[in-house]
Amino acid sequence: MRIIAGKHRGRVLKEFNGRDIRPTSDRAKEALFNILQFDIAGCSFLDLYSGTGGIGLEAISRGAENVVFVDNSRESVKLLKENILKDGGKILGY
């Protein structure tokens, strides 16, 4: 899984082990963001059932100002934190 466009294009994200959870495919992400492309910059974005955070991190990469990640799985929250803080938190500008 990776970020497909924007400032952090090509950045590889950590994924779940096993086949219990299916991440959003690059094709589906591309279709979603093609629809939203002119509304992303400077917006607030909700990544509900965020899993590893692929959709919300894609929104940040494309210029979203704020992203709220929501998931009730401890494993998801752990992976999400790892993906946000990967490379010293560069995705959030730390």
GROMACS .gro file of N, CA and C in nm:
model
  282
    1MET      N    1   0.084  -0.117   0.000
    1MET     CA    2   0.000   0.000   0.000
    1MET      C    3   0.089   0.124   0.000
    2ARG      N    4   0.047   0.225  -0.074
    2ARG     CA    5   0.130   0.344  -0.087
    2ARG      C    6   0.042   0.466  -0.109
    3ILE      N    7   0.103   0.583  -0.094
    3ILE     CA    8   0.036   0.708  -0.128
    3ILE      C    9   0.058   0.729  -0.277
    4ILE      N   10  -0.050   0.753  -0.352
    4ILE     CA   11  -0.040   0.752  -0.497
    4ILE      C   12  -0.017   0.888  -0.562
    5ALA      N   13  -0.040   0.997  -0.490
    5ALA     CA   14  -0.020   1.129  -0.552
    5ALA      C   15   0.005   1.234  -0.445
    6GLY      N   16   0.045   1.351  -0.491
    6GLY     CA   17   0.065   1.463  -0.400
    6GLY      C   18   0.206   1.472  -0.348
    7LYS      N   19   0.220   1.548  -0.240
    7LYS     CA   20   0.349   1.579  -0.180
    7LYS      C   21   0.426   1.454  -0.135
    8HIS      N   22   0.355   1.352  -0.091
    8HIS     CA   23   0.419   1.231  -0.038
    8HIS      C   24   0.402   1.111  -0.131
    9ARG      N   25   0.388   1.138  -0.259
    9ARG     CA   26   0.367   1.034  -0.360
    9ARG      C   27   0.474   0.924  -0.350
   10GLY      N   28   0.427   0.799  -0.357
   10GLY     CA   29   0.517   0.685  -0.356
   10GLY      C   30   0.554   0.634  -0.217
   11ARG      N   31   0.517   0.706  -0.113
   11ARG     CA   32   0.549   0.665   0.024
   11ARG      C   33   0.477   0.535   0.057
   12VAL      N   34   0.551   0.436   0.099
   12VAL     CA   35   0.496   0.305   0.131
   12VAL      C   36   0.445   0.305   0.275
   13LEU      N   37   0.324   0.252   0.295
   13LEU     CA   38   0.262   0.246   0.427
   13LEU      C   39   0.266   0.104   0.481
   14LYS      N   40   0.276   0.093   0.613
   14LYS     CA   41   0.269  -0.039   0.677
   14LYS      C   42   0.128  -0.093   0.661
   15GLU      N   43   0.119  -0.225   0.649
   15GLU     CA   44  -0.010  -0.291   0.629
   15GLU      C   45  -0.035  -0.395   0.736
   16PHE      N   46  -0.160  -0.444   0.739
   16PHE     CA   47  -0.197  -0.553   0.828
   16PHE      C   48  -0.138  -0.683   0.778
   17ASN      N   49  -0.105  -0.772   0.869
   17ASN     CA   50  -0.066  -0.908   0.831
   17ASN      C   51  -0.192  -0.990   0.810
   18GLY      N   52  -0.188  -1.084   0.719
   18GLY     CA   53  -0.303  -1.170   0.696
   18GLY      C   54  -0.400  -1.113   0.596
   19ARG      N   55  -0.514  -1.179   0.585
   19ARG     CA   56  -0.614  -1.142   0.484
   19ARG      C   57  -0.747  -1.102   0.546
   20ASP      N   58  -0.750  -1.077   0.675
   20ASP     CA   59  -0.875  -1.042   0.741
   20ASP      C   60  -0.923  -0.902   0.703
   21ILE      N   61  -0.831  -0.815   0.669
   21ILE     CA   62  -0.865  -0.676   0.638
   21ILE      C   63  -0.815  -0.644   0.499
   22ARG      N   64  -0.901  -0.584   0.419
   22ARG     CA   65  -0.862  -0.545   0.283
   22ARG      C   66  -0.843  -0.395   0.276
   23PRO      N   67  -0.725  -0.349   0.242
   23PRO     CA   68  -0.704  -0.205   0.225
   23PRO      C   69  -0.773  -0.156   0.098
   24THR      N   70  -0.801  -0.028   0.093
   24THR     CA   71  -0.859   0.032  -0.026
   24THR      C   72  -0.756   0.024  -0.139
   25SER      N   73  -0.797  -0.026  -0.253
   25SER     CA   74  -0.705  -0.043  -0.364
   25SER      C   75  -0.662   0.093  -0.421
   26ASP      N   76  -0.546   0.095  -0.486
   26ASP     CA   77  -0.499   0.218  -0.550
   26ASP      C   78  -0.601   0.267  -0.653
   27ARG      N   79  -0.664   0.175  -0.722
   27ARG     CA   80  -0.764   0.211  -0.824
   27ARG      C   81  -0.884   0.283  -0.760
   28ALA      N   82  -0.932   0.230  -0.648
   28ALA     CA   83  -1.046   0.293  -0.579
   28ALA      C   84  -1.006   0.430  -0.522
   29LYS      N   85  -0.885   0.438  -0.464
   29LYS     CA   86  -0.837   0.567  -0.411
   29LYS      C   87  -0.827   0.670  -0.523
   30GLU      N   88  -0.772   0.628  -0.635
   30GLU     CA   89  -0.757   0.720  -0.747
   30GLU      C   90  -0.893   0.770  -0.795
   31ALA      N   91  -0.992   0.681  -0.804
   31ALA     CA   92  -1.126   0.721  -0.845
   31ALA      C   93  -1.187   0.820  -0.746
   32LEU      N   94  -1.175   0.792  -0.617
   32LEU     CA   95  -1.228   0.882  -0.513
   32LEU      C   96  -1.165   1.019  -0.523
   33PHE      N   97  -1.033   1.024  -0.532
   33PHE     CA   98  -0.964   1.153  -0.532
   33PHE      C   99  -0.975   1.225  -0.666
   34ASN      N  100  -1.006   1.154  -0.774
   34ASN     CA  101  -1.038   1.223  -0.899
   34ASN      C  102  -1.168   1.300  -0.886
   35ILE      N  103  -1.262   1.245  -0.812
   35ILE     CA  104  -1.390   1.313  -0.789
   35ILE      C  105  -1.370   1.433  -0.697
   36LEU      N  106  -1.287   1.418  -0.594
   36LEU     CA  107  -1.268   1.521  -0.491
   36LEU      C  108  -1.154   1.619  -0.520
   37GLN      N  109  -1.082   1.600  -0.628
   37GLN     CA  110  -0.955   1.669  -0.650
   37GLN      C  111  -0.958   1.820  -0.632
   38PHE      N  112  -1.065   1.886  -0.667
   38PHE     CA  113  -1.070   2.032  -0.657
   38PHE      C  114  -1.119   2.081  -0.521
   39ASP      N  115  -1.158   1.988  -0.435
   39ASP     CA  116  -1.211   2.023  -0.303
   39ASP      C  117  -1.119   1.984  -0.188
   40ILE      N  118  -1.006   1.922  -0.216
   40ILE     CA  119  -0.918   1.870  -0.111
   40ILE      C  120  -0.831   1.978  -0.047
   41ALA      N  121  -0.768   2.061  -0.127
   41ALA     CA  122  -0.672   2.160  -0.075
   41ALA      C  123  -0.737   2.248   0.031
   42GLY      N  124  -0.677   2.249   0.150
   42GLY     CA  125  -0.722   2.334   0.260
   42GLY      C  126  -0.844   2.283   0.334
   43CYS      N  127  -0.896   2.167   0.300
   43CYS     CA  128  -1.020   2.118   0.362
   43CYS      C  129  -0.992   2.041   0.491
   44SER      N  130  -1.099   2.010   0.561
   44SER     CA  131  -1.096   1.915   0.671
   44SER      C  132  -1.152   1.785   0.616
   45PHE      N  133  -1.093   1.673   0.654
   45PHE     CA  134  -1.124   1.544   0.594
   45PHE      C  135  -1.146   1.441   0.703
   46LEU      N  136  -1.247   1.357   0.690
   46LEU     CA  137  -1.276   1.250   0.786
   46LEU      C  138  -1.243   1.116   0.724
   47ASP      N  139  -1.155   1.040   0.788
   47ASP     CA  140  -1.123   0.905   0.745
   47ASP      C  141  -1.186   0.810   0.847
   48LEU      N  142  -1.311   0.773   0.819
   48LEU     CA  143  -1.387   0.687   0.909
   48LEU      C  144  -1.356   0.541   0.877
   49TYR      N  145  -1.340   0.457   0.979
   49TYR     CA  146  -1.293   0.320   0.961
   49TYR      C  147  -1.157   0.325   0.891
   50SER      N  148  -1.067   0.402   0.948
   50SER     CA  149  -0.942   0.438   0.881
   50SER      C  150  -0.843   0.324   0.860
   51GLY      N  151  -0.851   0.218   0.937
   51GLY     CA  152  -0.755   0.108   0.918
   51GLY      C  153  -0.613   0.158   0.935
   52THR      N  154  -0.532   0.152   0.832
   52THR     CA  155  -0.393   0.198   0.838
   52THR      C  156  -0.380   0.347   0.805
   53GLY      N  157  -0.490   0.411   0.771
   53GLY     CA  158  -0.489   0.554   0.743
   53GLY      C  159  -0.461   0.592   0.599
   54GLY      N  160  -0.466   0.495   0.509
   54GLY     CA  161  -0.431   0.520   0.370
   54GLY      C  162  -0.510   0.632   0.303
   55ILE      N  163  -0.640   0.639   0.329
   55ILE     CA  164  -0.723   0.742   0.265
   55ILE      C  165  -0.691   0.879   0.324
   56GLY      N  166  -0.687   0.889   0.456
   56GLY     CA  167  -0.658   1.017   0.520
   56GLY      C  168  -0.518   1.068   0.490
   57LEU      N  169  -0.420   0.978   0.486
   57LEU     CA  170  -0.284   1.019   0.453
   57LEU      C  171  -0.273   1.062   0.307
   58GLU      N  172  -0.352   0.999   0.222
   58GLU     CA  173  -0.359   1.043   0.082
   58GLU      C  174  -0.416   1.185   0.075
   59ALA      N  175  -0.518   1.212   0.155
   59ALA     CA  176  -0.577   1.347   0.158
   59ALA      C  177  -0.474   1.450   0.205
   60ILE      N  178  -0.396   1.417   0.308
   60ILE     CA  179  -0.291   1.508   0.355
   60ILE      C  180  -0.190   1.533   0.243
   61SER      N  181  -0.151   1.427   0.176
   61SER     CA  182  -0.055   1.439   0.068
   61SER      C  183  -0.105   1.531  -0.043
   62ARG      N  184  -0.236   1.532  -0.061
   62ARG     CA  185  -0.297   1.612  -0.168
   62ARG      C  186  -0.339   1.751  -0.120
   63GLY      N  187  -0.307   1.787   0.004
   63GLY     CA  188  -0.329   1.923   0.050
   63GLY      C  189  -0.436   1.947   0.153
   64ALA      N  190  -0.498   1.841   0.207
   64ALA     CA  191  -0.597   1.860   0.314
   64ALA      C  192  -0.529   1.924   0.434
   65GLU      N  193  -0.596   2.017   0.497
   65GLU     CA  194  -0.539   2.088   0.612
   65GLU      C  195  -0.551   2.008   0.741
   66ASN      N  196  -0.664   1.944   0.760
   66ASN     CA  197  -0.691   1.865   0.881
   66ASN      C  198  -0.751   1.732   0.841
   67VAL      N  199  -0.710   1.625   0.910
   67VAL     CA  200  -0.770   1.494   0.889
   67VAL      C  201  -0.800   1.435   1.025
   68VAL      N  202  -0.922   1.383   1.041
   68VAL     CA  203  -0.961   1.311   1.162
   68VAL      C  204  -0.969   1.164   1.124
   69PHE      N  205  -0.892   1.081   1.196
   69PHE     CA  206  -0.890   0.937   1.174
   69PHE      C  207  -0.974   0.871   1.282
   70VAL      N  208  -1.064   0.779   1.243
   70VAL     CA  209  -1.149   0.709   1.339
   70VAL      C  210  -1.144   0.559   1.312
   71ASP      N  211  -1.112   0.482   1.414
   71ASP     CA  212  -1.118   0.337   1.405
   71ASP      C  213  -1.127   0.282   1.546
   72ASN      N  214  -1.199   0.172   1.565
   72ASN     CA  215  -1.212   0.116   1.701
   72ASN      C  216  -1.122  -0.004   1.725
   73SER      N  217  -1.041  -0.042   1.628
   73SER     CA  218  -0.949  -0.153   1.643
   73SER      C  219  -0.815  -0.104   1.696
   74ARG      N  220  -0.769  -0.165   1.803
   74ARG     CA  221  -0.640  -0.126   1.860
   74ARG      C  222  -0.526  -0.149   1.760
   75GLU      N  223  -0.534  -0.259   1.686
   75GLU     CA  224  -0.430  -0.288   1.586
   75GLU      C  225  -0.430  -0.180   1.477
   76SER      N  226  -0.550  -0.137   1.436
   76SER     CA  227  -0.558  -0.031   1.335
   76SER      C  228  -0.498   0.099   1.385
   77VAL      N  229  -0.530   0.136   1.507
   77VAL     CA  230  -0.478   0.260   1.564
   77VAL      C  231  -0.325   0.253   1.576
   78LYS      N  232  -0.273   0.137   1.615
   78LYS     CA  233  -0.128   0.120   1.626
   78LYS      C  234  -0.062   0.138   1.489
   79LEU      N  235  -0.115   0.072   1.385
   79LEU     CA  236  -0.058   0.085   1.251
   79LEU      C  237  -0.073   0.227   1.197
   80LEU      N  238  -0.185   0.288   1.226
   80LEU     CA  239  -0.207   0.427   1.183
   80LEU      C  240  -0.101   0.519   1.243
   81LYS      N  241  -0.077   0.506   1.373
   81LYS     CA  242   0.026   0.587   1.439
   81LYS      C  243   0.163   0.564   1.377
   82GLU      N  244   0.194   0.438   1.349
   82GLU     CA  245   0.323   0.406   1.287
   82GLU      C  246   0.334   0.471   1.149
   83ASN      N  247   0.226   0.469   1.072
   83ASN     CA  248   0.228   0.529   0.939
   83ASN      C  249   0.239   0.681   0.945
   84ILE      N  250   0.176   0.742   1.043
   84ILE     CA  251   0.184   0.887   1.057
   84ILE      C  252   0.326   0.928   1.099
   85LEU      N  253   0.384   0.853   1.193
   85LEU     CA  254   0.514   0.890   1.248
   85LEU      C  255   0.631   0.835   1.167
   86LYS      N  256   0.603   0.754   1.065
   86LYS     CA  257   0.710   0.697   0.982
   86LYS      C  258   0.796   0.809   0.924
   87ASP      N  259   0.922   0.786   0.914
   87ASP     CA  260   1.017   0.885   0.862
   87ASP      C  261   1.018   1.011   0.949
   88GLY      N  262   1.003   0.996   1.079
   88GLY     CA  263   1.012   1.108   1.171
   88GLY      C  264   0.892   1.203   1.165
   89GLY      N  265   0.776   1.155   1.121
   89GLY     CA  266   0.658   1.238   1.117
   89GLY      C  267   0.654   1.336   1.001
   90LYS      N  268   0.732   1.311   0.898
   90LYS     CA  269   0.738   1.405   0.785
   90LYS      C  270   0.604   1.426   0.718
   91ILE      N  271   0.517   1.328   0.724
   91ILE     CA  272   0.387   1.342   0.658
   91ILE      C  273   0.305   1.455   0.722
   92LEU      N  274   0.328   1.482   0.848
   92LEU     CA  275   0.255   1.589   0.915
   92LEU      C  276   0.338   1.716   0.929
   93GLY      N  277   0.457   1.715   0.876
   93GLY     CA  278   0.541   1.833   0.880
   93GLY      C  279   0.615   1.854   1.011
   94TYR      N  280   0.627   1.750   1.093
   94TYR     CA  281   0.701   1.764   1.219
   94TYR      C  282   0.849   1.767   1.194
   0.00000   0.00000   0.00000
